[in-house]
Coordinates of C-alpha atoms and ligand atoms in Angstrom, one line a residue:
X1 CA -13.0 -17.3 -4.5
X2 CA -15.2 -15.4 -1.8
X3 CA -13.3 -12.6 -1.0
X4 CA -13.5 -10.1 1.7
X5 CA -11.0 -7.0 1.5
X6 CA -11.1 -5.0 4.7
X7 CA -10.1 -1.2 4.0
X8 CA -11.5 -2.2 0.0
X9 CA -13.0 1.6 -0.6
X10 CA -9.3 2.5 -0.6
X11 CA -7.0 2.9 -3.5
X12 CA -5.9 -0.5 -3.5
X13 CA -8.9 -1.9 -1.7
X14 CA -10.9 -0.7 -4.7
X15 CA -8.6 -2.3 -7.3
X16 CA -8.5 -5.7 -5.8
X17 CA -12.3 -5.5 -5.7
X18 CA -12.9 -4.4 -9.6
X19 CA -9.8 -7.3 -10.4
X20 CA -11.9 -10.2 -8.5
X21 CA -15.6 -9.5 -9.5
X22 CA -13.8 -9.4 -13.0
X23 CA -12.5 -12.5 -12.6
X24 CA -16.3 -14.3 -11.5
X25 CA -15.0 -13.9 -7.7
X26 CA -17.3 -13.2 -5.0
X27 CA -16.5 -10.1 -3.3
X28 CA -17.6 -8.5 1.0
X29 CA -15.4 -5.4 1.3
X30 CA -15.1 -3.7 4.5
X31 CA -14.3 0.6 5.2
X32 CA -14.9 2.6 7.9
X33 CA -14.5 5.1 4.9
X34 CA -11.6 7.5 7.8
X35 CA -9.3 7.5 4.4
X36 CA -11.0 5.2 1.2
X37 CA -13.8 7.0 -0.3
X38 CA -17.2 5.8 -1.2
X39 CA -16.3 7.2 -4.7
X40 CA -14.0 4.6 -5.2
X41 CA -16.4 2.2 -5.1
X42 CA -19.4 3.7 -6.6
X43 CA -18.8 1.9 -10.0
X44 CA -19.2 -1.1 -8.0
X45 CA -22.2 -1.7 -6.6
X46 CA -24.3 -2.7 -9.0
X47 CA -22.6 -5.7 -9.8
X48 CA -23.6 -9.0 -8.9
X49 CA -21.8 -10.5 -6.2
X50 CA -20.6 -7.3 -4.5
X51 CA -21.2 -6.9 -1.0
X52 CA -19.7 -3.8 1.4
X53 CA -20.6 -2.7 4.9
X54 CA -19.0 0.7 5.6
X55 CA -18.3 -0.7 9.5
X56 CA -14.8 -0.4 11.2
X57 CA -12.9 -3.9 11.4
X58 CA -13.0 -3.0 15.4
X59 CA -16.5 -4.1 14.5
X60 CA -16.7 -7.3 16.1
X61 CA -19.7 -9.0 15.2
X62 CA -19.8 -7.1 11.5
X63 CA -16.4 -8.5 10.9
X64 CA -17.3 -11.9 12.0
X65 CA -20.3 -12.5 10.0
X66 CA -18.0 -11.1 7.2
X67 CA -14.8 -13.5 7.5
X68 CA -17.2 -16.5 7.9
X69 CA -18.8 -15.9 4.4
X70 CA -15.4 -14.8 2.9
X71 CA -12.7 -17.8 2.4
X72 CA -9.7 -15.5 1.7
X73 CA -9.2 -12.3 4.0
X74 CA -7.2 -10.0 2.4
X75 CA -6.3 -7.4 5.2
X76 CA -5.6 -3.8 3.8
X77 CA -7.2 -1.9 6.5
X78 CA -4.6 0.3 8.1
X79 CA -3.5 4.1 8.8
X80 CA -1.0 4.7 5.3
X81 CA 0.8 7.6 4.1
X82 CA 3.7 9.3 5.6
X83 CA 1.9 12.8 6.2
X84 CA -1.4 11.4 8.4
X85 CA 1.2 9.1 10.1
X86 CA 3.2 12.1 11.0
X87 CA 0.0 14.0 12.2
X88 CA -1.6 11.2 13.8
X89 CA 0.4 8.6 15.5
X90 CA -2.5 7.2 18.0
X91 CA -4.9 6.5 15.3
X92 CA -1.9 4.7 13.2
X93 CA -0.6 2.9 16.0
X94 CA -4.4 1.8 17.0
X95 CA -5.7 0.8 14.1
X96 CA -2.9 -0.9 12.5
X97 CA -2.3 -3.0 15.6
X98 CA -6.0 -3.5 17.1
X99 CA -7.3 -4.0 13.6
X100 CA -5.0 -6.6 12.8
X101 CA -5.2 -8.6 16.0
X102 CA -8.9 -8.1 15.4
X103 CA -8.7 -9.7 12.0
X104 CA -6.7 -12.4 12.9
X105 CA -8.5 -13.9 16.2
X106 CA -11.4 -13.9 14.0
X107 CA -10.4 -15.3 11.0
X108 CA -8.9 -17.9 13.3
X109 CA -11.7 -19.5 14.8
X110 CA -12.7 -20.3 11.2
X111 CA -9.2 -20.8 9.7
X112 CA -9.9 -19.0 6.9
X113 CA -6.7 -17.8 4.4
X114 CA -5.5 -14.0 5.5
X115 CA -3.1 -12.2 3.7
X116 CA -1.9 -9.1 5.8
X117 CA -0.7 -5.8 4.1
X118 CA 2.5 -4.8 5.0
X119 CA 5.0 -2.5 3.9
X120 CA 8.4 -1.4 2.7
X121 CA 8.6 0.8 5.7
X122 CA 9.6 -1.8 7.8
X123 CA 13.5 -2.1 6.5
X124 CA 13.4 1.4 8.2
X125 CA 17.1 3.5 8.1
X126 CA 18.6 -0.1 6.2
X127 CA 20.9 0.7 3.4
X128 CA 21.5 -2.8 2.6
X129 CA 19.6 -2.3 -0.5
X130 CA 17.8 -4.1 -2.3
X131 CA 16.0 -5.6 0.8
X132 CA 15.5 -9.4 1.2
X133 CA 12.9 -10.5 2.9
X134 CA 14.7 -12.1 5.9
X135 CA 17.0 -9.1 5.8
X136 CA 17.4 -7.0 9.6
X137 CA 15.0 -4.0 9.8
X138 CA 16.6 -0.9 11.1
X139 CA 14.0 1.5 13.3
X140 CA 14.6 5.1 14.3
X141 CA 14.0 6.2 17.8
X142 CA 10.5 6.0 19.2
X143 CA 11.0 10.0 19.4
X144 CA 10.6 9.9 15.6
X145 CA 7.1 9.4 15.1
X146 CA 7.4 8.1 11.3
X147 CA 8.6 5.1 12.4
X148 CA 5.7 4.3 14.6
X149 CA 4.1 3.3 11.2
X150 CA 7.1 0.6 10.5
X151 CA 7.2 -0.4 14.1
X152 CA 3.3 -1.2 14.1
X153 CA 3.3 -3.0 10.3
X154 CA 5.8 -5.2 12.5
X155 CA 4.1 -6.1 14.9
X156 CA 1.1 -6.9 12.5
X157 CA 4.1 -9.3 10.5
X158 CA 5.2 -10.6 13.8
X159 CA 0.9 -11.6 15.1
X160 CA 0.5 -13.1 11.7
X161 CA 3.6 -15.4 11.5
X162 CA 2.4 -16.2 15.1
X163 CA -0.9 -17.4 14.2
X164 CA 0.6 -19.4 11.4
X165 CA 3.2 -20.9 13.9
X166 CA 1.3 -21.5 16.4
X167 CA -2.3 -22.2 15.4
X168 CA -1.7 -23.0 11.9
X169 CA -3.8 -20.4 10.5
X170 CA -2.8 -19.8 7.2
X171 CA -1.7 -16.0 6.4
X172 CA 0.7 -14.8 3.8
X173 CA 2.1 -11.5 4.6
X174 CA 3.0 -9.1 1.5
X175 CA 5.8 -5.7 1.8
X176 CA 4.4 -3.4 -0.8
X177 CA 7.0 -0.7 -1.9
X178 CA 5.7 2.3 -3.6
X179 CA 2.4 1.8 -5.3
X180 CA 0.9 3.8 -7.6
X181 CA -1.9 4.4 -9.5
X182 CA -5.5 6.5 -10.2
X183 CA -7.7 6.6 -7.3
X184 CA -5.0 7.4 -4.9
X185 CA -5.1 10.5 -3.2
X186 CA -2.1 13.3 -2.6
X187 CA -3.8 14.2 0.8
X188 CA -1.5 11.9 2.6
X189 CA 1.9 12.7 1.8
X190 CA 2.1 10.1 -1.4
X191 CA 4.3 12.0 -3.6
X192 CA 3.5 10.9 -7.2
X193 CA -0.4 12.5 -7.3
X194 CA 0.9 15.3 -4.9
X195 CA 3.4 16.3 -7.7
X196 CA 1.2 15.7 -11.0
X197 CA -1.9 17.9 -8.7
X198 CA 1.2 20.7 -7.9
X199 CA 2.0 20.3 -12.0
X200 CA -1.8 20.6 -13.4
X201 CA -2.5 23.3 -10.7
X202 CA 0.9 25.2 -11.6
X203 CA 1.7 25.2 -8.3
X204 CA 5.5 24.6 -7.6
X205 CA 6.4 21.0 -7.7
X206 CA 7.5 20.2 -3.8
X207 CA 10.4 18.2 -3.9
X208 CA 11.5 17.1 -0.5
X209 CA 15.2 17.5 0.9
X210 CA 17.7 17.4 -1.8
X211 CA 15.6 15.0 -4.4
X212 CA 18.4 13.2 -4.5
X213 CA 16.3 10.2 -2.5
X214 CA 14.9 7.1 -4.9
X215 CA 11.9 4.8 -5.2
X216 CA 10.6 2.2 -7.3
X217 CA 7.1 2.9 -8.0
X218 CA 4.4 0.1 -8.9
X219 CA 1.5 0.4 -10.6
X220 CA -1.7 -1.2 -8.6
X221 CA -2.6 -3.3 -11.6
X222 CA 0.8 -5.2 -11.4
X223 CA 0.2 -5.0 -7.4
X224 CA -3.1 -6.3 -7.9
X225 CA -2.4 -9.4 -9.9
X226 CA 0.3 -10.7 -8.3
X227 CA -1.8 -10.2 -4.3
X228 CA -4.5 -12.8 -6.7
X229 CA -2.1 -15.0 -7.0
X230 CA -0.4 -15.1 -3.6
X231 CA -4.1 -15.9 -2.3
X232 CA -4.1 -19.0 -4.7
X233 CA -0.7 -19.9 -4.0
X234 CA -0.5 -22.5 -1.0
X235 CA 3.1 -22.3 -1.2
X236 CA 3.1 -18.6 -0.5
X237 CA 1.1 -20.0 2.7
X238 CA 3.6 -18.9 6.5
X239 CA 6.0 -16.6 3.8
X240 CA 6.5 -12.9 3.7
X241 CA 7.1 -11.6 -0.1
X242 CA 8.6 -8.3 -1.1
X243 CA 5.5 -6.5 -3.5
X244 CA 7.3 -4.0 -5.9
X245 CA 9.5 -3.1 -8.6
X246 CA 13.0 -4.1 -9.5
X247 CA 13.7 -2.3 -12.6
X248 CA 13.1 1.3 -12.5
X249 CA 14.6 3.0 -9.3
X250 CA 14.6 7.0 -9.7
X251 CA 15.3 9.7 -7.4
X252 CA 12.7 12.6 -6.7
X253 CA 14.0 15.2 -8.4
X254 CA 13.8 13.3 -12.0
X255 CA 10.6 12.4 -10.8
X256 CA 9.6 15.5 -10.6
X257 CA 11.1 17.0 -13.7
X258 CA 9.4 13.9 -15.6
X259 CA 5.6 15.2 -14.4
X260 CA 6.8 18.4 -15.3
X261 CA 7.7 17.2 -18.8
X262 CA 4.6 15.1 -19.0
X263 CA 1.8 17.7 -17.9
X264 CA 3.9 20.3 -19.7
X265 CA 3.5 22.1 -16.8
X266 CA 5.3 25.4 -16.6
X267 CA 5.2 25.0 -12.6
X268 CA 8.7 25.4 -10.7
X269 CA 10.5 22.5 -8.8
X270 CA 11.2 23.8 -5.8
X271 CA 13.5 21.9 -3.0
X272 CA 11.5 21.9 0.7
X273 CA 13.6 21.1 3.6
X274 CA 12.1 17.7 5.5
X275 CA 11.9 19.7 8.8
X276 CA 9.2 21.7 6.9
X277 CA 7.8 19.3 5.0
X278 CA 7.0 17.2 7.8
X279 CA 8.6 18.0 11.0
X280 CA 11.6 18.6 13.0
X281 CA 13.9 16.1 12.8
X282 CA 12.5 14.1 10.2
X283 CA 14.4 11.1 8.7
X284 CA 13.8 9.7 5.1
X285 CA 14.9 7.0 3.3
X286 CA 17.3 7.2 0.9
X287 CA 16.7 4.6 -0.8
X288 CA 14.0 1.4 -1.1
X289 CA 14.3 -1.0 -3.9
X290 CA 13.2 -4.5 -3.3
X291 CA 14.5 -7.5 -3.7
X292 CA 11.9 -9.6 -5.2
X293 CA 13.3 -13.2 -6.2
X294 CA 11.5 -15.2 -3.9
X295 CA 7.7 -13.8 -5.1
X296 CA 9.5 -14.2 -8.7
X297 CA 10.3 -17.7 -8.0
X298 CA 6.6 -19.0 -6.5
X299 CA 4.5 -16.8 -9.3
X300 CA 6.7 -15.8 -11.9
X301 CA 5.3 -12.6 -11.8
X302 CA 7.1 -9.3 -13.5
X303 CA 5.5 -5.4 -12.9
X304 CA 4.6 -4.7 -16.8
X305 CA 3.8 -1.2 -16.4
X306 CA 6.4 1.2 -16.5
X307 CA 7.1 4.8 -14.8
X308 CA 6.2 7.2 -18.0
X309 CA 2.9 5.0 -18.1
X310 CA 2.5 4.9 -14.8
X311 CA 2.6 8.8 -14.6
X312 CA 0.6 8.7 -17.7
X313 CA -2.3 7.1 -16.1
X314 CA -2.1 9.1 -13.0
X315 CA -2.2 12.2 -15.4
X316 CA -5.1 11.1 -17.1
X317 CA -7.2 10.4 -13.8
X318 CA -6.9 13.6 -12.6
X319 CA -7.2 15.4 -16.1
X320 CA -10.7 13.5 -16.9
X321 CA -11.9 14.7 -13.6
X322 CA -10.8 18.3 -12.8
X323 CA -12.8 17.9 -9.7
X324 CA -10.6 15.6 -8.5
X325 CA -7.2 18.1 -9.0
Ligands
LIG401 N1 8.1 13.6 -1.4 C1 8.4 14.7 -2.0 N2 7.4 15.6 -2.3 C2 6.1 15.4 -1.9 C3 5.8 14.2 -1.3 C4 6.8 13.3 -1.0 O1 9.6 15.0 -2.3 O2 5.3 16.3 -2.2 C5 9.2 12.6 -1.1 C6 9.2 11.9 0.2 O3 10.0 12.7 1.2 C7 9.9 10.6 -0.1 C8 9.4 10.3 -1.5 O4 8.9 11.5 -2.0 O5 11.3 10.8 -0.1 C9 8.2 9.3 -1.5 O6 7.3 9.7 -0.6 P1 5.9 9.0 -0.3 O7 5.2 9.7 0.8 O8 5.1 8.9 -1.6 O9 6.3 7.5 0.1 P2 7.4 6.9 1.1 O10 8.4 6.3 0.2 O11 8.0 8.0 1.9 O12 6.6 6.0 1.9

C-alpha cells in the first residue's frame, strides 16, 4: 500500500512507518514535530520509499498533495497524553478537531481509505467495564479540562462516521487503550516510561491517588499489526474497533512495584494525591479494559506481548541510551 501516517515522527507514528516499509509498503509521513521527535525517525530516511514533510496537517496544500499520492490515510496526528492535555486544553481541542476535519475534507475529494485514531478516553467516568464499542460514553463536566481530550476524540468519531454515512468515504475509526512501547516519552503524563525513568534515576516511583486504579497496557508492535490489518480489511470499512488488551488488567501500584523489581531499583513508591499530580479536582479512571470481540472476530488478532516483556523492552530502551533517561 501507499501509506501516509500524519503525526508518524511520534511513538506510534514511527512504528507504523518501520512496520510498512518492512512489509515493501510505500510510506509519506506527516509531523509538525510539537510532540514526535525527528529522532524517531532518523533510522528511516534512508530507505527507499520513505517520504516525510515535517508540515502541520493545518497545512492545506502540503496535506493535499500528500493524501493524493497516499491510498490509505492513517490519521494519528493529535494532542495525547493526560499531562499536556491538562496544561494545554486550546491546543488539544484545536488540533484534534481542526486536524481531523482537515484530514477528512481532503481525503474526501479523493475518497481515499482514512483510518482515524481514537481513544479509550472516550468511555469517560463509565464503569460498565469492559467497554463495547457501541457502549454509552460517560463525560465529566466541561469544568474538568481532561475530558476536553474525550470530548474532542468524539467529535473526530462522530466527523468520520459522518463522512462514511454521508459521502461514503471510507474511514475505519480505531479506540486504542494503553499503548506502550520504546520510543514513547514520560514527558506527557504516560505512566509506564514515567515510572521505569523515576526507577533508573532512583527517584521515587510516583504513583497517583491510591494505585489502586488499573490498565491494560499494549505493546505497539501488537497495536501496530493489527491498525495493518484494519487498513486491509474492507469489512472493518464504517466500524469503530476497540485497540487493546484483554488479558492482563493491573492496577498502578503493582505496576509500579513490578518496574521496581525489574530495574532493581532501590527507589521508593510513593502515593501522590491527583490534585497534585495534575490539578484540583482531577478525576481518573478506575478502570479501562476493553472489550475486544468484534476486532477479534474481523482479524483474528491476539496482543502476544505480555506486561513483564513489555516493561522489559521499555527498560532496555532507556538503558541502551542513558541520554534518553
Ligand atoms: N499515573 C501514575 N503515575 C504517573 C503517571 C500516571 O500513577 O507518574 C497513573 C494515572 O493517574 C492513571 C494511570 O497511571 O491512573 C495511567 O496514566 P497514563 O497517563 O499513562 O494513561 P491514562 O490511562 O490516564 O490515559
Amino acid at each position: 500500500m501507499k501509506a501516509l501516517i500524519t503525526g508518524g515522527a511520534g511513538f506510534l507514528g514511527s512504528h507504523l512507518a518501520e512496520a510498512l516499509l518492512a512489509r515493501g509498503d510505500t510510506v509519506y509521513l506527516l509531523d509538525n514535530l510539537s510532540t514526535g521527535s525527528i529522532d524517531n525517525i532518523e533510522h528511516l530516511k534512508g530507505a527507499p520509499r520513505f517520504h516525510y514533510a515535517v508540515d502541520s496537517v493545518m497545512n492545506e496544500p502540503v496535506t493535499a498533495e500528500l493524501i493524493d499520492r497516499a491510498d490509505v490515510v492513517f490519521h494519528l496526528a493529535a494532542a495525547v497524553g493526560v499531562r499536556l492535555i491538562v496544561e494545554s486544553p486550546v491546543n488539544t481541542i484545536e488540533t484534534n478537531v481542526h486536524g481531523t476535519e482537515m484530514v477528512l475534507k481532503l481525503a474526501n475529494k479523493k475518497k481515499k481509505k482514512v483510518l482515524v485514531a481514537s481513544t479509550s478516553e472516550v468511555y469517560g467516568k463509565s464503569d460498565d467495564v469492559p467497554f463495547r464499542e457501541d457502549a454509552d460514553l460517560v463525560m465529566g463536566a466541561t469544568v474538568k479540562g481532561r475530558w476536553s481530550y474525550a470530548c474532542s476524540k468524539a467529535i473526530d468519531e462522530f466527523l468520520a462516521l459522518a463522512y462514511w454515512k454521508e459521502k461514503k468515504l471510507p474511514v475505519v475509526v480505531f479506540r486504542l487503550f494503553n499503548t506502550v512501547g520504546p520510543r514513547q516519552t514520560g514527558r506527557y503524563g504516560m505512566v509506564i516510561p514515567n515510572l521505569v525513568k523515576q526507577a533508573l534515576l532512583g527517584h521515587p516511583l510516583t504513583v497517583f491517588g491510591d494505585g489502586g486504579q488499573s490498565r491494560s497496557f499494549t505493546y505497539v508492535s501488537d497495536v501496530v499489526e493489527v491498525l495493518v490489518k484494519l487498513a486491509e480489511e474492507p469489512r472493518a470499512v464504517g466500524q469503530v474497533f476497540n485497540v487493546g488488551n484483554d488479558r492482563e488488567e493491573v492496577t498502578i501500584l503493582d505496576l509500579a512495584r513490578r518496574v521496581k523489581a525489574r530495574t532493581a531499583s532501590k527507589s521508593q513508591i510513593v502515593l501522590v494525591p491527583y490534585d497534585q499530580a495534575y490539578e484540583e479536582g482531577f478525576e481518573d479512571m478506575p478502570r479501562r479494559v476493553p472489550d475486544v470481540s468484534r476486532l477479534r472476530a474481523l482479524t483474528g488478532w491476539q496482543p502476544k506481548v505480555h506486561l513483564d516483556e513489555i516493561l522489559d523492552r521499555v527498560i532496555e530502551y532507556f538503558t541502551s541510551d542513558k541520554a534518553r533517561v
